[in-house]
Amino acid sequence: MVSGGDVEANLGEAGALVAKAARDGAALVLLPEYFGILGARASDKVRLAERDGEGAQQAFLSRAAREHGIVVVGGSVPIVTGDPARVRSACLAYGPDGERLARYDKIHLFRFAHDGEDYDETRTIERGSAPVAFDAPFGRVGLTICYDLRFPELYRALGPCSLVCVPSAFTWTTGNAHWHLLLRARAVENQTYVLAAAQGGVHGNGRRTYGHSMLVDPWGEVVAERAEDGPGVVVGACDPARVADVRSRLPALSHRVL
């Protein structure tokens, strides 16, 4: 996706992408970070924040999951906090019945300043504090968001997962340098599938995101990737036997000492 400041338009596009993925056989669909709102100003998400359990973005996720009979994970939804200047950036998962399965609040907040780029999520986001994973028919699924990718201790804290989701809006600068490396490293370290849905393109506010949504297997092989900018769908299979085989042949997780 290349989300902008119009929530209704963003949700319309997200709905079409979820429908296509479902037609292509997806049992779980992951939408990118800021799928519902990536406005001209960082404060726009605060102005459009939703109360937990209410609002257009949460209703959309529940409805999409129920209509298609799949698990839908919304990369991030701005949720109201006690601080009027900040939101929680919540990754929300909904089951085939439309009921919410899990909520993860982004723990690691992005700050980056280089060559004219200046980002500081701490100005508008209140950090979360707890790792979150949930059980799905195809195994345990861990939730992380974007900048969390740089902190391997969070992935260890999730415990054994069959799949870890990484909805993202990596800048072009940081993505071009580190995106593939970090995703493959997290997959190899934890011997799990890693699914990353990313914003990709030039947004209305001038921000350029890296894209390259992809699925990586437990051996670090890229199963599927979208190299083009703009909205699109990446579909790949997560094979529990592949996870078991990698962990059996190289039981690194049981070799940990520290």
PDB file of C-alpha atoms in Angstrom:
ATOM      1  CA  MET A   1       0.000   0.000   0.000  1.00  0.00           C
ATOM      2  CA  VAL A   2       0.860   3.683  -0.267  1.00  0.00           C
ATOM      3  CA  SER A   3      -1.549   5.002   2.352  1.00  0.00           C
ATOM      4  CA  GLY A   4      -2.458   8.672   2.627  1.00  0.00           C
ATOM      5  CA  GLY A   5      -4.514  10.898   4.880  1.00  0.00           C
ATOM      6  CA  ASP A   6      -7.985   9.743   3.760  1.00  0.00           C
ATOM      7  CA  VAL A   7      -9.046   6.876   6.023  1.00  0.00           C
ATOM      8  CA  GLU A   8     -12.043   5.920   3.890  1.00  0.00           C
ATOM      9  CA  ALA A   9      -9.951   5.716   0.723  1.00  0.00           C
ATOM     10  CA  ASN A  10      -7.247   3.723   2.489  1.00  0.00           C
ATOM     11  CA  LEU A  11      -9.765   1.229   3.848  1.00  0.00           C
ATOM     12  CA  GLY A  12     -11.327   0.861   0.411  1.00  0.00           C
ATOM     13  CA  GLU A  13      -7.962  -0.055  -1.063  1.00  0.00           C
ATOM     14  CA  ALA A  14      -7.139  -2.356   1.853  1.00  0.00           C
ATOM     15  CA  GLY A  15     -10.467  -4.116   1.395  1.00  0.00           C
ATOM     16  CA  ALA A  16      -9.735  -4.812  -2.255  1.00  0.00           C
ATOM     17  CA  LEU A  17      -6.309  -6.199  -1.373  1.00  0.00           C
ATOM     18  CA  VAL A  18      -7.710  -8.446   1.370  1.00  0.00           C
ATOM     19  CA  ALA A  19     -10.332  -9.755  -1.058  1.00  0.00           C
ATOM     20  CA  LYS A  20      -7.697 -10.539  -3.678  1.00  0.00           C
ATOM     21  CA  ALA A  21      -5.494 -12.326  -1.151  1.00  0.00           C
ATOM     22  CA  ALA A  22      -8.474 -14.372   0.034  1.00  0.00           C
ATOM     23  CA  ARG A  23      -9.317 -15.328  -3.560  1.00  0.00           C
ATOM     24  CA  ASP A  24      -5.704 -16.413  -3.985  1.00  0.00           C
ATOM     25  CA  GLY A  25      -6.119 -18.805  -1.058  1.00  0.00           C
ATOM     26  CA  ALA A  26      -4.713 -16.854   1.894  1.00  0.00           C
ATOM     27  CA  ALA A  27      -5.753 -18.077   5.350  1.00  0.00           C
ATOM     28  CA  LEU A  28      -4.087 -15.080   7.023  1.00  0.00           C
ATOM     29  CA  VAL A  29      -3.738 -11.585   5.565  1.00  0.00           C
ATOM     30  CA  LEU A  30      -1.378  -8.973   6.992  1.00  0.00           C
ATOM     31  CA  LEU A  31      -1.834  -5.279   6.205  1.00  0.00           C
ATOM     32  CA  PRO A  32       1.074  -2.835   6.601  1.00  0.00           C
ATOM     33  CA  GLU A  33       1.768  -0.383   9.389  1.00  0.00           C
ATOM     34  CA  TYR A  34      -0.355   2.765   9.022  1.00  0.00           C
ATOM     35  CA  PHE A  35      -2.636   1.003   6.517  1.00  0.00           C
ATOM     36  CA  GLY A  36      -5.564   3.204   7.591  1.00  0.00           C
ATOM     37  CA  ILE A  37      -3.863   6.560   7.997  1.00  0.00           C
ATOM     38  CA  LEU A  38      -0.508   7.985   6.949  1.00  0.00           C
ATOM     39  CA  GLY A  39      -1.286  11.679   6.953  1.00  0.00           C
ATOM     40  CA  ALA A  40       0.513  14.865   6.032  1.00  0.00           C
ATOM     41  CA  ARG A  41       1.539  15.294   9.668  1.00  0.00           C
ATOM     42  CA  ALA A  42       2.426  12.735  12.326  1.00  0.00           C
ATOM     43  CA  SER A  43      -0.248  14.316  14.520  1.00  0.00           C
ATOM     44  CA  ASP A  44      -2.995  13.346  12.041  1.00  0.00           C
ATOM     45  CA  LYS A  45      -3.125   9.849  13.494  1.00  0.00           C
ATOM     46  CA  VAL A  46      -3.688  11.361  16.944  1.00  0.00           C
ATOM     47  CA  ARG A  47      -6.604  13.421  15.649  1.00  0.00           C
ATOM     48  CA  LEU A  48      -8.120  10.322  14.016  1.00  0.00           C
ATOM     49  CA  ALA A  49      -7.361   7.872  16.841  1.00  0.00           C
ATOM     50  CA  GLU A  50     -10.006   5.329  17.806  1.00  0.00           C
ATOM     51  CA  ARG A  51     -11.142   4.081  21.175  1.00  0.00           C
ATOM     52  CA  ASP A  52     -10.275   0.450  21.798  1.00  0.00           C
ATOM     53  CA  GLY A  53     -13.014  -1.700  20.299  1.00  0.00           C
ATOM     54  CA  GLU A  54     -14.605   1.165  18.348  1.00  0.00           C
ATOM     55  CA  GLY A  55     -14.039   3.063  15.129  1.00  0.00           C
ATOM     56  CA  ALA A  56     -13.851   2.631  11.370  1.00  0.00           C
ATOM     57  CA  GLN A  57     -10.487   0.884  11.151  1.00  0.00           C
ATOM     58  CA  GLN A  58     -11.313  -1.732  13.776  1.00  0.00           C
ATOM     59  CA  ALA A  59     -14.760  -2.319  12.280  1.00  0.00           C
ATOM     60  CA  PHE A  60     -13.153  -2.780   8.858  1.00  0.00           C
ATOM     61  CA  LEU A  61     -10.705  -5.405  10.125  1.00  0.00           C
ATOM     62  CA  SER A  62     -13.432  -7.365  11.904  1.00  0.00           C
ATOM     63  CA  ARG A  63     -15.731  -7.226   8.889  1.00  0.00           C
ATOM     64  CA  ALA A  64     -13.018  -8.239   6.416  1.00  0.00           C
ATOM     65  CA  ALA A  65     -12.040 -11.251   8.517  1.00  0.00           C
ATOM     66  CA  ARG A  66     -15.657 -12.361   8.893  1.00  0.00           C
ATOM     67  CA  GLU A  67     -16.629 -11.813   5.247  1.00  0.00           C
ATOM     68  CA  HIS A  68     -13.719 -13.858   3.920  1.00  0.00           C
ATOM     69  CA  GLY A  69     -13.529 -16.411   6.748  1.00  0.00           C
ATOM     70  CA  ILE A  70      -9.821 -15.743   7.368  1.00  0.00           C
ATOM     71  CA  VAL A  71      -7.483 -14.195   9.928  1.00  0.00           C
ATOM     72  CA  VAL A  72      -6.844 -10.506   9.211  1.00  0.00           C
ATOM     73  CA  VAL A  73      -4.024  -8.650  10.951  1.00  0.00           C
ATOM     74  CA  GLY A  74      -4.126  -4.864  10.763  1.00  0.00           C
ATOM     75  CA  GLY A  75      -0.568  -3.563  10.869  1.00  0.00           C
ATOM     76  CA  SER A  76      -1.283  -0.610  13.129  1.00  0.00           C
ATOM     77  CA  VAL A  77      -4.335   1.268  14.317  1.00  0.00           C
ATOM     78  CA  PRO A  78      -3.991   4.466  16.402  1.00  0.00           C
ATOM     79  CA  ILE A  79      -5.715   3.832  19.725  1.00  0.00           C
ATOM     80  CA  VAL A  80      -6.634   6.575  22.198  1.00  0.00           C
ATOM     81  CA  THR A  81      -4.564   6.821  25.399  1.00  0.00           C
ATOM     82  CA  GLY A  82      -4.805   8.970  28.507  1.00  0.00           C
ATOM     83  CA  ASP A  83      -2.396  11.430  26.882  1.00  0.00           C
ATOM     84  CA  PRO A  84      -4.256  13.636  24.370  1.00  0.00           C
ATOM     85  CA  ALA A  85      -1.040  14.155  22.383  1.00  0.00           C
ATOM     86  CA  ARG A  86      -0.179  10.473  21.962  1.00  0.00           C
ATOM     87  CA  VAL A  87      -1.723   7.209  20.788  1.00  0.00           C
ATOM     88  CA  ARG A  88      -0.887   3.546  21.095  1.00  0.00           C
ATOM     89  CA  SER A  89       0.130   2.044  17.755  1.00  0.00           C
ATOM     90  CA  ALA A  90      -1.762  -1.243  17.968  1.00  0.00           C
ATOM     91  CA  CYS A  91      -1.421  -4.283  15.730  1.00  0.00           C
ATOM     92  CA  LEU A  92      -4.805  -6.023  15.830  1.00  0.00           C
ATOM     93  CA  ALA A  93      -5.651  -9.573  14.753  1.00  0.00           C
ATOM     94  CA  TYR A  94      -9.190 -10.780  13.990  1.00  0.00           C
ATOM     95  CA  GLY A  95     -10.390 -14.335  13.464  1.00  0.00           C
ATOM     96  CA  PRO A  96     -12.735 -15.800  10.820  1.00  0.00           C
ATOM     97  CA  ASP A  97     -15.729 -15.039  13.053  1.00  0.00           C
ATOM     98  CA  GLY A  98     -14.793 -11.354  13.203  1.00  0.00           C
ATOM     99  CA  GLU A  99     -13.788 -11.496  16.856  1.00  0.00           C
ATOM    100  CA  ARG A 100     -10.509  -9.981  17.947  1.00  0.00           C
ATOM    101  CA  LEU A 101      -7.778 -12.512  18.675  1.00  0.00           C
ATOM    102  CA  ALA A 102      -4.968 -10.260  19.875  1.00  0.00           C
ATOM    103  CA  ARG A 103      -3.721  -6.711  20.358  1.00  0.00           C
ATOM    104  CA  TYR A 104      -0.040  -5.788  20.363  1.00  0.00           C
ATOM    105  CA  ASP A 105       1.102  -2.231  21.119  1.00  0.00           C
ATOM    106  CA  LYS A 106       4.346  -1.201  19.425  1.00  0.00           C
ATOM    107  CA  ILE A 107       7.214  -1.228  21.927  1.00  0.00           C
ATOM    108  CA  HIS A 108      10.174   0.233  20.025  1.00  0.00           C
ATOM    109  CA  LEU A 109       9.561   3.734  18.673  1.00  0.00           C
ATOM    110  CA  PHE A 110      11.421   4.947  15.597  1.00  0.00           C
ATOM    111  CA  ARG A 111      13.737   7.944  15.753  1.00  0.00           C
ATOM    112  CA  PHE A 112      15.950   8.808  12.787  1.00  0.00           C
ATOM    113  CA  ALA A 113      17.561  12.011  11.554  1.00  0.00           C
ATOM    114  CA  HIS A 114      19.788  12.067   8.478  1.00  0.00           C
ATOM    115  CA  ASP A 115      20.247  14.198   5.396  1.00  0.00           C
ATOM    116  CA  GLY A 116      16.978  16.089   5.708  1.00  0.00           C
ATOM    117  CA  GLU A 117      14.917  13.197   7.045  1.00  0.00           C
ATOM    118  CA  ASP A 118      13.632  13.587  10.602  1.00  0.00           C
ATOM    119  CA  TYR A 119      11.353  11.077  12.310  1.00  0.00           C
ATOM    120  CA  ASP A 120      10.504  10.756  16.001  1.00  0.00           C
ATOM    121  CA  GLU A 121       7.562   8.538  16.900  1.00  0.00           C
ATOM    122  CA  THR A 122       7.945   9.333  20.595  1.00  0.00           C
ATOM    123  CA  ARG A 123       6.292  12.701  19.906  1.00  0.00           C
ATOM    124  CA  THR A 124       2.956  11.107  19.020  1.00  0.00           C
ATOM    125  CA  ILE A 125       3.087   7.473  20.194  1.00  0.00           C
ATOM    126  CA  GLU A 126       3.059   5.981  23.687  1.00  0.00           C
ATOM    127  CA  ARG A 127       5.117   2.799  23.729  1.00  0.00           C
ATOM    128  CA  GLY A 128       3.703  -0.587  24.614  1.00  0.00           C
ATOM    129  CA  SER A 129       5.321  -2.934  27.114  1.00  0.00           C
ATOM    130  CA  ALA A 130       4.432  -6.582  26.447  1.00  0.00           C
ATOM    131  CA  PRO A 131       5.161  -9.131  23.694  1.00  0.00           C
ATOM    132  CA  VAL A 132       2.040 -10.689  22.179  1.00  0.00           C
ATOM    133  CA  ALA A 133       1.418 -13.923  20.283  1.00  0.00           C
ATOM    134  CA  PHE A 134      -1.793 -15.803  19.557  1.00  0.00           C
ATOM    135  CA  ASP A 135      -2.843 -19.265  18.434  1.00  0.00           C
ATOM    136  CA  ALA A 136      -4.178 -19.763  14.918  1.00  0.00           C
ATOM    137  CA  PRO A 137      -5.208 -22.988  13.144  1.00  0.00           C
ATOM    138  CA  PHE A 138      -1.793 -23.096  11.442  1.00  0.00           C
ATOM    139  CA  GLY A 139       0.275 -22.464  14.587  1.00  0.00           C
ATOM    140  CA  ARG A 140       1.334 -19.736  16.971  1.00  0.00           C
ATOM    141  CA  VAL A 141       1.633 -16.251  15.471  1.00  0.00           C
ATOM    142  CA  GLY A 142       3.769 -13.473  16.954  1.00  0.00           C
ATOM    143  CA  LEU A 143       3.060  -9.779  16.444  1.00  0.00           C
ATOM    144  CA  THR A 144       5.669  -7.047  16.013  1.00  0.00           C
ATOM    145  CA  ILE A 145       5.670  -3.679  14.210  1.00  0.00           C
ATOM    146  CA  CYS A 146       8.307  -2.144  11.933  1.00  0.00           C
ATOM    147  CA  TYR A 147      11.141  -0.730  14.111  1.00  0.00           C
ATOM    148  CA  ASP A 148      10.735  -3.705  16.472  1.00  0.00           C
ATOM    149  CA  LEU A 149      12.560  -5.638  13.753  1.00  0.00           C
ATOM    150  CA  ARG A 150      15.877  -4.211  14.979  1.00  0.00           C
ATOM    151  CA  PHE A 151      15.488  -5.694  18.467  1.00  0.00           C
ATOM    152  CA  PRO A 152      15.981  -9.484  18.413  1.00  0.00           C
ATOM    153  CA  GLU A 153      15.271  -9.820  22.125  1.00  0.00           C
ATOM    154  CA  LEU A 154      11.591  -9.103  21.442  1.00  0.00           C
ATOM    155  CA  TYR A 155      11.437 -12.014  19.006  1.00  0.00           C
ATOM    156  CA  ARG A 156      12.995 -14.323  21.599  1.00  0.00           C
ATOM    157  CA  ALA A 157      10.444 -13.120  24.148  1.00  0.00           C
ATOM    158  CA  LEU A 158       7.602 -14.225  21.860  1.00  0.00           C
ATOM    159  CA  GLY A 159       8.566 -17.857  22.407  1.00  0.00           C
ATOM    160  CA  PRO A 160       8.342 -20.519  19.695  1.00  0.00           C
ATOM    161  CA  CYS A 161       6.151 -19.295  16.832  1.00  0.00           C
ATOM    162  CA  SER A 162       5.320 -20.758  13.447  1.00  0.00           C
ATOM    163  CA  LEU A 163       4.965 -17.257  11.999  1.00  0.00           C
ATOM    164  CA  VAL A 164       5.908 -13.740  13.074  1.00  0.00           C
ATOM    165  CA  CYS A 165       4.210 -10.729  11.483  1.00  0.00           C
ATOM    166  CA  VAL A 166       6.138  -7.528  10.776  1.00  0.00           C
ATOM    167  CA  PRO A 167       3.805  -4.835   9.379  1.00  0.00           C
ATOM    168  CA  SER A 168       6.032  -1.927   8.409  1.00  0.00           C
ATOM    169  CA  ALA A 169       6.541   1.497   6.882  1.00  0.00           C
ATOM    170  CA  PHE A 170      10.342   1.453   6.578  1.00  0.00           C
ATOM    171  CA  THR A 171      11.793   4.590   5.038  1.00  0.00           C
ATOM    172  CA  TRP A 172      13.493   4.085   1.697  1.00  0.00           C
ATOM    173  CA  THR A 173      16.852   4.995   3.276  1.00  0.00           C
ATOM    174  CA  THR A 174      16.757   2.464   6.105  1.00  0.00           C
ATOM    175  CA  GLY A 175      14.961  -0.178   4.064  1.00  0.00           C
ATOM    176  CA  ASN A 176      17.437  -0.063   1.213  1.00  0.00           C
ATOM    177  CA  ALA A 177      20.244  -0.581   3.735  1.00  0.00           C
ATOM    178  CA  HIS A 178      18.803  -3.146   6.127  1.00  0.00           C
ATOM    179  CA  TRP A 179      15.314  -4.508   5.280  1.00  0.00           C
ATOM    180  CA  HIS A 180      16.223  -7.834   3.672  1.00  0.00           C
ATOM    181  CA  LEU A 181      19.069  -8.436   6.114  1.00  0.00           C
ATOM    182  CA  LEU A 182      16.930  -7.898   9.208  1.00  0.00           C
ATOM    183  CA  LEU A 183      13.968  -9.977   8.039  1.00  0.00           C
ATOM    184  CA  ARG A 184      16.137 -12.925   7.072  1.00  0.00           C
ATOM    185  CA  ALA A 185      18.095 -12.661  10.337  1.00  0.00           C
ATOM    186  CA  ARG A 186      14.939 -12.755  12.477  1.00  0.00           C
ATOM    187  CA  ALA A 187      13.668 -15.767  10.513  1.00  0.00           C
ATOM    188  CA  VAL A 188      16.955 -17.662  10.843  1.00  0.00           C
ATOM    189  CA  GLU A 189      17.511 -16.800  14.516  1.00  0.00           C
ATOM    190  CA  ASN A 190      14.056 -17.948  15.530  1.00  0.00           C
ATOM    191  CA  GLN A 191      13.631 -20.685  12.912  1.00  0.00           C
ATOM    192  CA  THR A 192      10.237 -19.350  11.957  1.00  0.00           C
ATOM    193  CA  TYR A 193       8.411 -17.865   9.016  1.00  0.00           C
ATOM    194  CA  VAL A 194       8.486 -14.064   8.943  1.00  0.00           C
ATOM    195  CA  LEU A 195       5.748 -12.220   7.065  1.00  0.00           C
ATOM    196  CA  ALA A 196       6.366  -8.526   6.379  1.00  0.00           C
ATOM    197  CA  ALA A 197       3.727  -6.274   4.803  1.00  0.00           C
ATOM    198  CA  ALA A 198       5.230  -2.907   3.956  1.00  0.00           C
ATOM    199  CA  GLN A 199       4.161   0.497   2.744  1.00  0.00           C
ATOM    200  CA  GLY A 200       5.949   1.078  -0.567  1.00  0.00           C
ATOM    201  CA  GLY A 201       6.076   4.262  -2.617  1.00  0.00           C
ATOM    202  CA  VAL A 202       5.886   8.044  -2.351  1.00  0.00           C
ATOM    203  CA  HIS A 203       3.116   9.242  -0.040  1.00  0.00           C
ATOM    204  CA  GLY A 204       1.141  12.465  -0.148  1.00  0.00           C
ATOM    205  CA  ASN A 205       3.307  13.931   2.602  1.00  0.00           C
ATOM    206  CA  GLY A 206       6.446  13.365   0.505  1.00  0.00           C
ATOM    207  CA  ARG A 207       7.677  10.434   2.562  1.00  0.00           C
ATOM    208  CA  ARG A 208       9.120   7.569   0.529  1.00  0.00           C
ATOM    209  CA  THR A 209       8.709   4.092   1.957  1.00  0.00           C
ATOM    210  CA  TYR A 210      10.721   1.078   0.892  1.00  0.00           C
ATOM    211  CA  GLY A 211       8.090  -1.570   0.202  1.00  0.00           C
ATOM    212  CA  HIS A 212       9.366  -5.067  -0.635  1.00  0.00           C
ATOM    213  CA  SER A 213       6.651  -6.938   1.234  1.00  0.00           C
ATOM    214  CA  MET A 214       7.800 -10.523   1.608  1.00  0.00           C
ATOM    215  CA  LEU A 215       7.568 -13.925   3.251  1.00  0.00           C
ATOM    216  CA  VAL A 216      10.788 -15.506   4.547  1.00  0.00           C
ATOM    217  CA  ASP A 217      11.046 -19.156   5.611  1.00  0.00           C
ATOM    218  CA  PRO A 218      12.806 -20.567   8.713  1.00  0.00           C
ATOM    219  CA  TRP A 219      16.010 -21.198   6.725  1.00  0.00           C
ATOM    220  CA  GLY A 220      16.159 -17.574   5.630  1.00  0.00           C
ATOM    221  CA  GLU A 221      14.966 -18.198   2.079  1.00  0.00           C
ATOM    222  CA  VAL A 222      12.661 -15.583   0.552  1.00  0.00           C
ATOM    223  CA  VAL A 223       9.487 -17.452  -0.411  1.00  0.00           C
ATOM    224  CA  ALA A 224       7.717 -14.505  -2.043  1.00  0.00           C
ATOM    225  CA  GLU A 225       8.442 -10.804  -2.492  1.00  0.00           C
ATOM    226  CA  ARG A 226       6.875  -7.763  -4.139  1.00  0.00           C
ATOM    227  CA  ALA A 227       9.656  -5.637  -5.611  1.00  0.00           C
ATOM    228  CA  GLU A 228       7.387  -3.028  -7.223  1.00  0.00           C
ATOM    229  CA  ASP A 229       6.119   0.122  -5.508  1.00  0.00           C
ATOM    230  CA  GLY A 230       2.404   0.626  -5.042  1.00  0.00           C
ATOM    231  CA  PRO A 231      -0.433  -1.536  -3.736  1.00  0.00           C
ATOM    232  CA  GLY A 232      -0.251  -5.252  -4.344  1.00  0.00           C
ATOM    233  CA  VAL A 233      -0.479  -8.703  -2.816  1.00  0.00           C
ATOM    234  CA  VAL A 234       2.235 -11.198  -1.894  1.00  0.00           C
ATOM    235  CA  VAL A 235       1.072 -14.776  -1.316  1.00  0.00           C
ATOM    236  CA  GLY A 236       3.146 -17.666  -0.013  1.00  0.00           C
ATOM    237  CA  ALA A 237       2.716 -20.905   1.917  1.00  0.00           C
ATOM    238  CA  CYS A 238       3.771 -21.464   5.520  1.00  0.00           C
ATOM    239  CA  ASP A 239       4.516 -25.166   5.931  1.00  0.00           C
ATOM    240  CA  PRO A 240       4.607 -26.434   9.545  1.00  0.00           C
ATOM    241  CA  ALA A 241       6.691 -29.383   8.346  1.00  0.00           C
ATOM    242  CA  ARG A 242       9.331 -26.941   7.115  1.00  0.00           C
ATOM    243  CA  VAL A 243       9.531 -25.349  10.572  1.00  0.00           C
ATOM    244  CA  ALA A 244       9.817 -28.761  12.237  1.00  0.00           C
ATOM    245  CA  ASP A 245      12.457 -29.928   9.757  1.00  0.00           C
ATOM    246  CA  VAL A 246      14.683 -26.876  10.235  1.00  0.00           C
ATOM    247  CA  ARG A 247      14.414 -27.086  14.023  1.00  0.00           C
ATOM    248  CA  SER A 248      15.155 -30.823  13.947  1.00  0.00           C
ATOM    249  CA  ARG A 249      18.189 -30.612  11.661  1.00  0.00           C
ATOM    250  CA  LEU A 250      19.665 -27.589  13.451  1.00  0.00           C
ATOM    251  CA  PRO A 251      18.165 -27.401  16.961  1.00  0.00           C
ATOM    252  CA  ALA A 252      19.792 -24.056  17.697  1.00  0.00           C
ATOM    253  CA  LEU A 253      16.966 -22.878  19.946  1.00  0.00           C
ATOM    254  CA  SER A 254      17.707 -25.728  22.365  1.00  0.00           C
ATOM    255  CA  HIS A 255      21.439 -24.949  22.259  1.00  0.00           C
ATOM    256  CA  ARG A 256      21.046 -21.507  23.819  1.00  0.00           C
ATOM    257  CA  VAL A 257      23.201 -20.868  26.882  1.00  0.00           C
ATOM    258  CA  LEU A 258      22.709 -17.183  27.687  1.00  0.00           C
TER     259      LEU A 258
END
